[in-house]
Structures are given as C-alpha cells and as structure tokens.
mmCIF file with all atom_site columns, C-alpha atoms in Angstrom:
data_model
loop_
_atom_site.group_PDB
_atom_site.id
_atom_site.type_symbol
_atom_site.label_atom_id
_atom_site.label_alt_id
_atom_site.label_comp_id
_atom_site.label_asym_id
_atom_site.label_entity_id
_atom_site.label_seq_id
_atom_site.pdbx_PDB_ins_code
_atom_site.Cartn_x
_atom_site.Cartn_y
_atom_site.Cartn_z
_atom_site.occupancy
_atom_site.B_iso_or_equiv
_atom_site.pdbx_formal_charge
_atom_site.auth_seq_id
_atom_site.auth_comp_id
_atom_site.auth_asym_id
_atom_site.auth_atom_id
_atom_site.pdbx_PDB_model_num
ATOM 1   C CA . ILE A 1 1   ? 63.099 -83.197 27.669 1.00 98.00 ? 1   ILE A CA 1
ATOM 2   C CA . ILE A 1 2   ? 64.392 -80.506 29.988 1.00 98.00 ? 2   ILE A CA 1
ATOM 3   C CA . VAL A 1 3   ? 62.909 -77.200 28.803 1.00 98.00 ? 3   VAL A CA 1
ATOM 4   C CA . LEU A 1 4   ? 64.985 -74.207 29.899 1.00 98.00 ? 4   LEU A CA 1
ATOM 5   C CA . PRO A 1 5   ? 63.164 -70.874 29.908 1.00 96.00 ? 5   PRO A CA 1
ATOM 6   C CA . GLU A 1 6   ? 63.975 -67.382 28.812 1.00 95.00 ? 6   GLU A CA 1
ATOM 7   C CA . ILE A 1 7   ? 64.764 -64.771 31.440 1.00 96.00 ? 7   ILE A CA 1
ATOM 8   C CA . PHE A 1 8   ? 61.023 -64.484 32.138 1.00 96.00 ? 8   PHE A CA 1
ATOM 9   C CA . GLY A 1 9   ? 60.870 -67.801 33.979 1.00 96.00 ? 9   GLY A CA 1
ATOM 10  C CA . VAL A 1 10  ? 58.502 -70.703 33.538 1.00 96.00 ? 10  VAL A CA 1
ATOM 11  C CA . ASP A 1 11  ? 55.715 -68.730 31.907 1.00 93.00 ? 11  ASP A CA 1
ATOM 12  C CA . ALA A 1 12  ? 52.693 -69.799 29.870 1.00 92.00 ? 12  ALA A CA 1
ATOM 13  C CA . GLY A 1 13  ? 54.795 -70.196 26.700 1.00 93.00 ? 13  GLY A CA 1
ATOM 14  C CA . ILE A 1 14  ? 57.267 -72.567 28.351 1.00 95.00 ? 14  ILE A CA 1
ATOM 15  C CA . ALA A 1 15  ? 54.425 -74.494 30.016 1.00 95.00 ? 15  ALA A CA 1
ATOM 16  C CA . ALA A 1 16  ? 52.715 -74.809 26.613 1.00 95.00 ? 16  ALA A CA 1
ATOM 17  C CA . LYS A 1 17  ? 55.907 -76.193 25.051 1.00 96.00 ? 17  LYS A CA 1
ATOM 18  C CA . CYS A 1 18  ? 56.067 -78.802 27.827 1.00 97.00 ? 18  CYS A CA 1
ATOM 19  C CA . ASP A 1 19  ? 52.400 -79.671 27.290 1.00 97.00 ? 19  ASP A CA 1
ATOM 20  C CA . ASP A 1 20  ? 52.951 -80.007 23.534 1.00 96.00 ? 20  ASP A CA 1
ATOM 21  C CA . TRP A 1 21  ? 55.875 -82.397 24.024 1.00 97.00 ? 21  TRP A CA 1
ATOM 22  C CA . ALA A 1 22  ? 53.949 -84.329 26.677 1.00 97.00 ? 22  ALA A CA 1
ATOM 23  C CA . GLN A 1 23  ? 51.091 -84.821 24.206 1.00 97.00 ? 23  GLN A CA 1
ATOM 24  C CA . LEU A 1 24  ? 53.656 -86.362 21.859 1.00 97.00 ? 24  LEU A CA 1
ATOM 25  C CA . GLY A 1 25  ? 54.624 -88.831 24.573 1.00 96.00 ? 25  GLY A CA 1
ATOM 26  C CA . TYR A 1 26  ? 57.676 -87.131 26.054 1.00 96.00 ? 26  TYR A CA 1
ATOM 27  C CA . LEU A 1 27  ? 58.278 -86.465 29.718 1.00 96.00 ? 27  LEU A CA 1
ATOM 28  C CA . ALA A 1 28  ? 58.939 -82.707 29.817 1.00 97.00 ? 28  ALA A CA 1
ATOM 29  C CA . PHE A 1 29  ? 60.399 -80.775 32.747 1.00 97.00 ? 29  PHE A CA 1
ATOM 30  C CA . ALA A 1 30  ? 60.640 -76.985 32.977 1.00 97.00 ? 30  ALA A CA 1
ATOM 31  C CA . PRO A 1 31  ? 62.840 -76.211 35.981 1.00 98.00 ? 31  PRO A CA 1
ATOM 32  C CA . ASP A 1 32  ? 62.637 -72.940 37.880 1.00 97.00 ? 32  ASP A CA 1
ATOM 33  C CA . ILE A 1 33  ? 66.143 -71.774 37.018 1.00 97.00 ? 33  ILE A CA 1
ATOM 34  C CA . PHE A 1 34  ? 65.798 -68.714 39.269 1.00 97.00 ? 34  PHE A CA 1
ATOM 35  C CA . TRP A 1 35  ? 64.887 -70.693 42.394 1.00 97.00 ? 35  TRP A CA 1
ATOM 36  C CA . ARG A 1 36  ? 67.904 -69.390 44.320 1.00 96.00 ? 36  ARG A CA 1
ATOM 37  C CA . THR A 1 37  ? 67.280 -65.673 43.857 1.00 95.00 ? 37  THR A CA 1
ATOM 38  C CA . SER A 1 38  ? 63.707 -65.188 42.648 1.00 95.00 ? 38  SER A CA 1
ATOM 39  C CA . PRO A 1 39  ? 61.723 -68.418 43.075 1.00 96.00 ? 39  PRO A CA 1
ATOM 40  C CA . GLY A 1 40  ? 58.600 -68.811 41.001 1.00 94.00 ? 40  GLY A CA 1
ATOM 41  C CA . SER A 1 41  ? 59.371 -65.936 38.631 1.00 92.00 ? 41  SER A CA 1
ATOM 42  C CA . GLU A 1 42  ? 56.858 -65.725 35.823 1.00 94.00 ? 42  GLU A CA 1
ATOM 43  C CA . LEU A 1 43  ? 57.323 -62.344 34.219 1.00 95.00 ? 43  LEU A CA 1
ATOM 44  C CA . ASN A 1 44  ? 55.663 -60.590 31.300 1.00 94.00 ? 44  ASN A CA 1
ATOM 45  C CA . PRO A 1 45  ? 58.124 -58.990 28.850 1.00 92.00 ? 45  PRO A CA 1
ATOM 46  C CA . ASP A 1 46  ? 55.462 -56.495 27.756 1.00 93.00 ? 46  ASP A CA 1
ATOM 47  C CA . ILE A 1 47  ? 55.241 -54.927 31.223 1.00 96.00 ? 47  ILE A CA 1
ATOM 48  C CA . GLN A 1 48  ? 58.246 -52.646 31.704 1.00 97.00 ? 48  GLN A CA 1
ATOM 49  C CA . GLU A 1 49  ? 58.652 -53.307 35.447 1.00 97.00 ? 49  GLU A CA 1
ATOM 50  C CA . GLU A 1 50  ? 58.523 -57.060 34.888 1.00 96.00 ? 50  GLU A CA 1
ATOM 51  C CA . PHE A 1 51  ? 60.964 -56.823 31.994 1.00 96.00 ? 51  PHE A CA 1
ATOM 52  C CA . GLN A 1 52  ? 63.372 -54.939 34.272 1.00 97.00 ? 52  GLN A CA 1
ATOM 53  C CA . GLN A 1 53  ? 62.907 -57.601 36.968 1.00 96.00 ? 53  GLN A CA 1
ATOM 54  C CA . ALA A 1 54  ? 63.746 -60.278 34.386 1.00 96.00 ? 54  ALA A CA 1
ATOM 55  C CA . ILE A 1 55  ? 66.967 -58.430 33.532 1.00 96.00 ? 55  ILE A CA 1
ATOM 56  C CA . ALA A 1 56  ? 67.783 -58.190 37.251 1.00 96.00 ? 56  ALA A CA 1
ATOM 57  C CA . ASN A 1 57  ? 67.110 -61.921 37.665 1.00 96.00 ? 57  ASN A CA 1
ATOM 58  C CA . MET A 1 58  ? 69.437 -62.678 34.765 1.00 95.00 ? 58  MET A CA 1
ATOM 59  C CA . MET A 1 59  ? 72.179 -60.490 36.249 1.00 96.00 ? 59  MET A CA 1
ATOM 60  C CA . GLN A 1 60  ? 71.943 -62.367 39.567 1.00 96.00 ? 60  GLN A CA 1
ATOM 61  C CA . PHE A 1 61  ? 71.809 -65.780 37.916 1.00 97.00 ? 61  PHE A CA 1
ATOM 62  C CA . ASP A 1 62  ? 74.893 -67.982 38.201 1.00 97.00 ? 62  ASP A CA 1
ATOM 63  C CA . ALA A 1 63  ? 75.052 -70.074 35.022 1.00 97.00 ? 63  ALA A CA 1
ATOM 64  C CA . ASP A 1 64  ? 77.540 -72.489 36.571 1.00 98.00 ? 64  ASP A CA 1
ATOM 65  C CA . ASP A 1 65  ? 75.021 -73.277 39.329 1.00 98.00 ? 65  ASP A CA 1
ATOM 66  C CA . GLY A 1 66  ? 72.333 -73.537 36.665 1.00 98.00 ? 66  GLY A CA 1
ATOM 67  C CA . VAL A 1 67  ? 74.285 -76.189 34.767 1.00 98.00 ? 67  VAL A CA 1
ATOM 68  C CA . ARG A 1 68  ? 74.861 -78.129 37.984 1.00 98.00 ? 68  ARG A CA 1
ATOM 69  C CA . ASP A 1 69  ? 71.078 -78.033 38.511 1.00 98.00 ? 69  ASP A CA 1
ATOM 70  C CA . ILE A 1 70  ? 70.532 -79.327 34.967 1.00 98.00 ? 70  ILE A CA 1
ATOM 71  C CA . GLU A 1 71  ? 73.015 -82.129 35.592 1.00 98.00 ? 71  GLU A CA 1
ATOM 72  C CA . ALA A 1 72  ? 71.183 -83.053 38.811 1.00 98.00 ? 72  ALA A CA 1
ATOM 73  C CA . LEU A 1 73  ? 67.859 -83.078 36.932 1.00 98.00 ? 73  LEU A CA 1
ATOM 74  C CA . ILE A 1 74  ? 69.321 -85.315 34.209 1.00 98.00 ? 74  ILE A CA 1
ATOM 75  C CA . LYS A 1 75  ? 70.438 -87.780 36.895 1.00 97.00 ? 75  LYS A CA 1
ATOM 76  C CA . TYR A 1 76  ? 67.017 -87.583 38.589 1.00 96.00 ? 76  TYR A CA 1
ATOM 77  C CA . ILE A 1 77  ? 65.148 -88.250 35.334 1.00 97.00 ? 77  ILE A CA 1
ATOM 78  C CA . ARG A 1 78  ? 67.327 -91.224 34.494 1.00 96.00 ? 78  ARG A CA 1
ATOM 79  C CA . GLY A 1 79  ? 67.365 -92.656 38.013 1.00 95.00 ? 79  GLY A CA 1
ATOM 80  C CA . HIS A 1 80  ? 63.848 -91.979 39.264 1.00 94.00 ? 80  HIS A CA 1
ATOM 81  C CA . GLU A 1 81  ? 61.741 -91.639 36.137 1.00 92.00 ? 81  GLU A CA 1
ATOM 82  C CA . GLY A 1 82  ? 63.314 -94.565 34.286 1.00 89.00 ? 82  GLY A CA 1
ATOM 83  C CA . VAL A 1 83  ? 64.054 -92.547 31.170 1.00 94.00 ? 83  VAL A CA 1
ATOM 84  C CA . GLY A 1 84  ? 67.159 -93.661 29.307 1.00 91.00 ? 84  GLY A CA 1
ATOM 85  C CA . LYS A 1 85  ? 67.751 -90.621 27.113 1.00 97.00 ? 85  LYS A CA 1
ATOM 86  C CA . VAL A 1 86  ? 67.426 -87.022 28.240 1.00 98.00 ? 86  VAL A CA 1
ATOM 87  C CA . GLY A 1 87  ? 67.569 -83.999 25.984 1.00 98.00 ? 87  GLY A CA 1
ATOM 88  C CA . VAL A 1 88  ? 67.820 -80.318 26.795 1.00 98.00 ? 88  VAL A CA 1
ATOM 89  C CA . VAL A 1 89  ? 66.184 -77.467 24.901 1.00 98.00 ? 89  VAL A CA 1
ATOM 90  C CA . GLY A 1 90  ? 66.580 -73.838 25.898 1.00 97.00 ? 90  GLY A CA 1
ATOM 91  C CA . PHE A 1 91  ? 65.468 -70.401 24.838 1.00 96.00 ? 91  PHE A CA 1
ATOM 92  C CA . CYS A 1 92  ? 67.457 -67.150 25.312 1.00 94.00 ? 92  CYS A CA 1
ATOM 93  C CA . LEU A 1 93  ? 69.279 -67.639 28.635 1.00 96.00 ? 93  LEU A CA 1
ATOM 94  C CA . GLY A 1 94  ? 68.060 -71.232 28.393 1.00 97.00 ? 94  GLY A CA 1
ATOM 95  C CA . GLY A 1 95  ? 69.774 -71.440 24.986 1.00 97.00 ? 95  GLY A CA 1
ATOM 96  C CA . LYS A 1 96  ? 73.060 -70.493 26.603 1.00 98.00 ? 96  LYS A CA 1
ATOM 97  C CA . LEU A 1 97  ? 72.422 -73.120 29.276 1.00 98.00 ? 97  LEU A CA 1
ATOM 98  C CA . ALA A 1 98  ? 71.683 -75.713 26.575 1.00 98.00 ? 98  ALA A CA 1
ATOM 99  C CA . TYR A 1 99  ? 75.084 -74.964 25.029 1.00 98.00 ? 99  TYR A CA 1
ATOM 100 C CA . MET A 1 100 ? 76.722 -75.242 28.450 1.00 98.00 ? 100 MET A CA 1
ATOM 101 C CA . ALA A 1 101 ? 74.866 -78.504 29.121 1.00 98.00 ? 101 ALA A CA 1
ATOM 102 C CA . ALA A 1 102 ? 76.187 -79.898 25.836 1.00 98.00 ? 102 ALA A CA 1
ATOM 103 C CA . ALA A 1 103 ? 79.729 -79.078 26.934 1.00 98.00 ? 103 ALA A CA 1
ATOM 104 C CA . ARG A 1 104 ? 79.465 -79.956 30.629 1.00 98.00 ? 104 ARG A CA 1
ATOM 105 C CA . THR A 1 105 ? 76.889 -82.711 31.119 1.00 98.00 ? 105 THR A CA 1
ATOM 106 C CA . ASP A 1 106 ? 76.011 -86.083 29.658 1.00 97.00 ? 106 ASP A CA 1
ATOM 107 C CA . ALA A 1 107 ? 72.720 -84.907 28.159 1.00 98.00 ? 107 ALA A CA 1
ATOM 108 C CA . ASP A 1 108 ? 72.017 -87.068 25.112 1.00 98.00 ? 108 ASP A CA 1
ATOM 109 C CA . ALA A 1 109 ? 71.280 -84.039 22.929 1.00 98.00 ? 109 ALA A CA 1
ATOM 110 C CA . SER A 1 110 ? 70.938 -80.293 23.390 1.00 98.00 ? 110 SER A CA 1
ATOM 111 C CA . VAL A 1 111 ? 69.108 -77.640 21.395 1.00 98.00 ? 111 VAL A CA 1
ATOM 112 C CA . GLY A 1 112 ? 69.483 -73.910 21.910 1.00 98.00 ? 112 GLY A CA 1
ATOM 113 C CA . TYR A 1 113 ? 67.458 -71.061 20.499 1.00 98.00 ? 113 TYR A CA 1
ATOM 114 C CA . TYR A 1 114 ? 69.173 -67.684 20.145 1.00 94.00 ? 114 TYR A CA 1
ATOM 115 C CA . GLY A 1 115 ? 71.519 -68.344 23.025 1.00 78.00 ? 115 GLY A CA 1
ATOM 116 C CA . VAL A 1 116 ? 73.067 -65.208 24.400 1.00 92.00 ? 116 VAL A CA 1
ATOM 117 C CA . TYR A 1 117 ? 76.800 -65.057 25.209 1.00 95.00 ? 117 TYR A CA 1
ATOM 118 C CA . ILE A 1 118 ? 77.633 -68.363 23.521 1.00 98.00 ? 118 ILE A CA 1
ATOM 119 C CA . ASP A 1 119 ? 80.279 -66.444 21.593 1.00 97.00 ? 119 ASP A CA 1
ATOM 120 C CA . LYS A 1 120 ? 82.013 -65.786 24.939 1.00 97.00 ? 120 LYS A CA 1
ATOM 121 C CA . MET A 1 121 ? 82.098 -69.511 25.786 1.00 98.00 ? 121 MET A CA 1
ATOM 122 C CA . LEU A 1 122 ? 83.428 -71.037 22.591 1.00 98.00 ? 122 LEU A CA 1
ATOM 123 C CA . ASP A 1 123 ? 86.507 -72.286 24.423 1.00 98.00 ? 123 ASP A CA 1
ATOM 124 C CA . GLU A 1 124 ? 84.240 -75.027 25.827 1.00 98.00 ? 124 GLU A CA 1
ATOM 125 C CA . ALA A 1 125 ? 83.279 -76.371 22.394 1.00 98.00 ? 125 ALA A CA 1
ATOM 126 C CA . HIS A 1 126 ? 85.980 -79.064 22.504 1.00 98.00 ? 126 HIS A CA 1
ATOM 127 C CA . ALA A 1 127 ? 84.036 -80.764 25.324 1.00 98.00 ? 127 ALA A CA 1
ATOM 128 C CA . ILE A 1 128 ? 80.837 -81.221 23.295 1.00 98.00 ? 128 ILE A CA 1
ATOM 129 C CA . ALA A 1 129 ? 80.566 -84.995 22.960 1.00 97.00 ? 129 ALA A CA 1
ATOM 130 C CA . ARG A 1 130 ? 76.904 -85.403 22.000 1.00 98.00 ? 130 ARG A CA 1
ATOM 131 C CA . PRO A 1 131 ? 74.691 -83.642 19.446 1.00 98.00 ? 131 PRO A CA 1
ATOM 132 C CA . LEU A 1 132 ? 74.093 -79.912 19.825 1.00 98.00 ? 132 LEU A CA 1
ATOM 133 C CA . MET A 1 133 ? 71.829 -77.897 17.537 1.00 98.00 ? 133 MET A CA 1
ATOM 134 C CA . LEU A 1 134 ? 71.670 -74.102 17.704 1.00 98.00 ? 134 LEU A CA 1
ATOM 135 C CA . HIS A 1 135 ? 69.020 -71.916 16.068 1.00 98.00 ? 135 HIS A CA 1
ATOM 136 C CA . ILE A 1 136 ? 70.322 -68.452 15.221 1.00 98.00 ? 136 ILE A CA 1
ATOM 137 C CA . PRO A 1 137 ? 68.121 -65.583 14.012 1.00 97.00 ? 137 PRO A CA 1
ATOM 138 C CA . THR A 1 138 ? 70.272 -63.360 11.795 1.00 97.00 ? 138 THR A CA 1
ATOM 139 C CA . ALA A 1 139 ? 68.559 -60.112 12.895 1.00 97.00 ? 139 ALA A CA 1
ATOM 140 C CA . ASP A 1 140 ? 68.984 -60.866 16.609 1.00 97.00 ? 140 ASP A CA 1
ATOM 141 C CA . HIS A 1 141 ? 69.340 -57.559 18.453 1.00 94.00 ? 141 HIS A CA 1
ATOM 142 C CA . PHE A 1 142 ? 70.995 -59.337 21.431 1.00 94.00 ? 142 PHE A CA 1
ATOM 143 C CA . VAL A 1 143 ? 73.371 -61.589 19.466 1.00 96.00 ? 143 VAL A CA 1
ATOM 144 C CA . GLY A 1 144 ? 74.830 -59.383 16.778 1.00 96.00 ? 144 GLY A CA 1
ATOM 145 C CA . PRO A 1 145 ? 76.622 -60.206 13.524 1.00 97.00 ? 145 PRO A CA 1
ATOM 146 C CA . GLU A 1 146 ? 80.081 -60.359 15.153 1.00 97.00 ? 146 GLU A CA 1
ATOM 147 C CA . ALA A 1 147 ? 78.875 -62.860 17.770 1.00 97.00 ? 147 ALA A CA 1
ATOM 148 C CA . GLN A 1 148 ? 77.085 -64.904 15.118 1.00 98.00 ? 148 GLN A CA 1
ATOM 149 C CA . LYS A 1 149 ? 80.242 -64.993 12.987 1.00 98.00 ? 149 LYS A CA 1
ATOM 150 C CA . ALA A 1 150 ? 82.319 -66.124 15.970 1.00 98.00 ? 150 ALA A CA 1
ATOM 151 C CA . ILE A 1 151 ? 79.799 -68.894 16.697 1.00 98.00 ? 151 ILE A CA 1
ATOM 152 C CA . HIS A 1 152 ? 79.861 -70.060 13.085 1.00 98.00 ? 152 HIS A CA 1
ATOM 153 C CA . ASP A 1 153 ? 83.649 -69.852 12.817 1.00 98.00 ? 153 ASP A CA 1
ATOM 154 C CA . ALA A 1 154 ? 84.104 -71.961 15.943 1.00 98.00 ? 154 ALA A CA 1
ATOM 155 C CA . LEU A 1 155 ? 81.225 -74.406 15.621 1.00 98.00 ? 155 LEU A CA 1
ATOM 156 C CA . ASP A 1 156 ? 80.617 -74.982 11.900 1.00 98.00 ? 156 ASP A CA 1
ATOM 157 C CA . PRO A 1 157 ? 83.565 -77.417 11.722 1.00 98.00 ? 157 PRO A CA 1
ATOM 158 C CA . HIS A 1 158 ? 82.503 -79.279 14.886 1.00 98.00 ? 158 HIS A CA 1
ATOM 159 C CA . PRO A 1 159 ? 81.221 -82.761 13.934 1.00 98.00 ? 159 PRO A CA 1
ATOM 160 C CA . ARG A 1 160 ? 78.556 -82.845 16.676 1.00 98.00 ? 160 ARG A CA 1
ATOM 161 C CA . VAL A 1 161 ? 77.187 -79.332 16.189 1.00 98.00 ? 161 VAL A CA 1
ATOM 162 C CA . THR A 1 162 ? 74.519 -78.230 13.718 1.00 98.00 ? 162 THR A CA 1
ATOM 163 C CA . LEU A 1 163 ? 73.723 -74.554 13.253 1.00 98.00 ? 163 LEU A CA 1
ATOM 164 C CA . HIS A 1 164 ? 70.584 -73.213 11.610 1.00 98.00 ? 164 HIS A CA 1
ATOM 165 C CA . ASP A 1 165 ? 70.295 -69.557 10.596 1.00 98.00 ? 165 ASP A CA 1
ATOM 166 C CA . TYR A 1 166 ? 66.935 -67.840 10.246 1.00 97.00 ? 166 TYR A CA 1
ATOM 167 C CA . GLN A 1 167 ? 67.292 -64.940 7.836  1.00 97.00 ? 167 GLN A CA 1
ATOM 168 C CA . GLY A 1 168 ? 65.644 -61.718 8.985  1.00 96.00 ? 168 GLY A CA 1
ATOM 169 C CA . LEU A 1 169 ? 64.238 -63.109 12.216 1.00 96.00 ? 169 LEU A CA 1
ATOM 170 C CA . ASP A 1 170 ? 64.936 -61.497 15.585 1.00 96.00 ? 170 ASP A CA 1
ATOM 171 C CA . HIS A 1 171 ? 65.575 -62.756 19.089 1.00 94.00 ? 171 HIS A CA 1
ATOM 172 C CA . GLY A 1 172 ? 62.596 -64.596 20.531 1.00 92.00 ? 172 GLY A CA 1
ATOM 173 C CA . PHE A 1 173 ? 61.210 -65.865 17.219 1.00 94.00 ? 173 PHE A CA 1
ATOM 174 C CA . ALA A 1 174 ? 60.452 -69.274 18.759 1.00 92.00 ? 174 ALA A CA 1
ATOM 175 C CA . ALA A 1 175 ? 58.915 -67.942 21.964 1.00 82.00 ? 175 ALA A CA 1
ATOM 176 C CA . ALA A 1 176 ? 55.333 -68.625 20.892 1.00 60.00 ? 176 ALA A CA 1
ATOM 177 C CA . SER A 1 177 ? 54.187 -72.161 21.549 1.00 45.00 ? 177 SER A CA 1
#
C-alpha cells in the first residue's frame, strides 16, 4: 500500500496508518512527496507558521511529478519487493494524487479521502481502468457542494468508481490513525 500524505508531510498520523497496515500483513510505503522542494517536511497543522509552510509546500508541489514518483514506486514495489498487487491510498493532497494515480498508473486499486481539486480533473475519469474509491465529507470546507456535485455527476456512472459520502463531516475526518 502506498500511503500518500496530506500537505503536512509524512507525520505521525501517516506513519501510524502505515504501522497499522503493516501489522495486518501489508507492506506500506509513505513517500516523501515534497522531496523536491521541502524534503522531510513533517508539519503540525495546529501551529500557524507550520500550517502556512504546508500551504507553501502545496503551492510549489507539481502533481504531475508526484504521479510519476508514484508510478516509479509502484514499479519498485513490484520489481524489488516481489509484491504482485499495489494499492494507493491518499489523504487531502494525497487524495487528489490517488485519483490521478487511478487515471494515470497501473495501480491495482486507489482510495482517496477528501481529495482537493478532483472536480478540476474529471476529464481524466475515462482513463480509470481499475477500482477507485473516494470518501467525501459533505461539510468539507475545502471541497464545497458545487465540487462535490461535479464529482458525483461525473463519477457516479463510472463502473470502476465508488463514492462514499459522510454526512456532516468536514475535511480531515480520517486524519486520526
């Protein structure tokens, strides 16, 4: 399982998710998606300066490069770790990357939590060839009702996509391990 972090980097919550999956017998990788611009970022959203740094990291991040990194990691896992099936799960920015991985890579399955800007990338949905599941909190203050409607309108009919809505929950509801 490739575990893609929020804009705060590979923090304790992401590490805990990897540990939890490892205890279940999965090989779990949490790549440093900001390695090009801010390597080793592990930021606390409750500290204003660190939150602002996370926003700056996100603004500098090139999602196309990020997906190429995910594709390289998928190939590494299959070729060097001997794992036949590789899944991707992402949170926030990682949720967007999980959607992109579903459309652009041969990941066996992808799962995204409250992916930001997916509504701006729906033209890639035709390329989704393997299962994609998205978790959408209906009270998300970053992915509003219009974006959620666009996602549903475009993806509900897709045979490989499953959407789950979480009534009244906000962005980040799955951040705790």
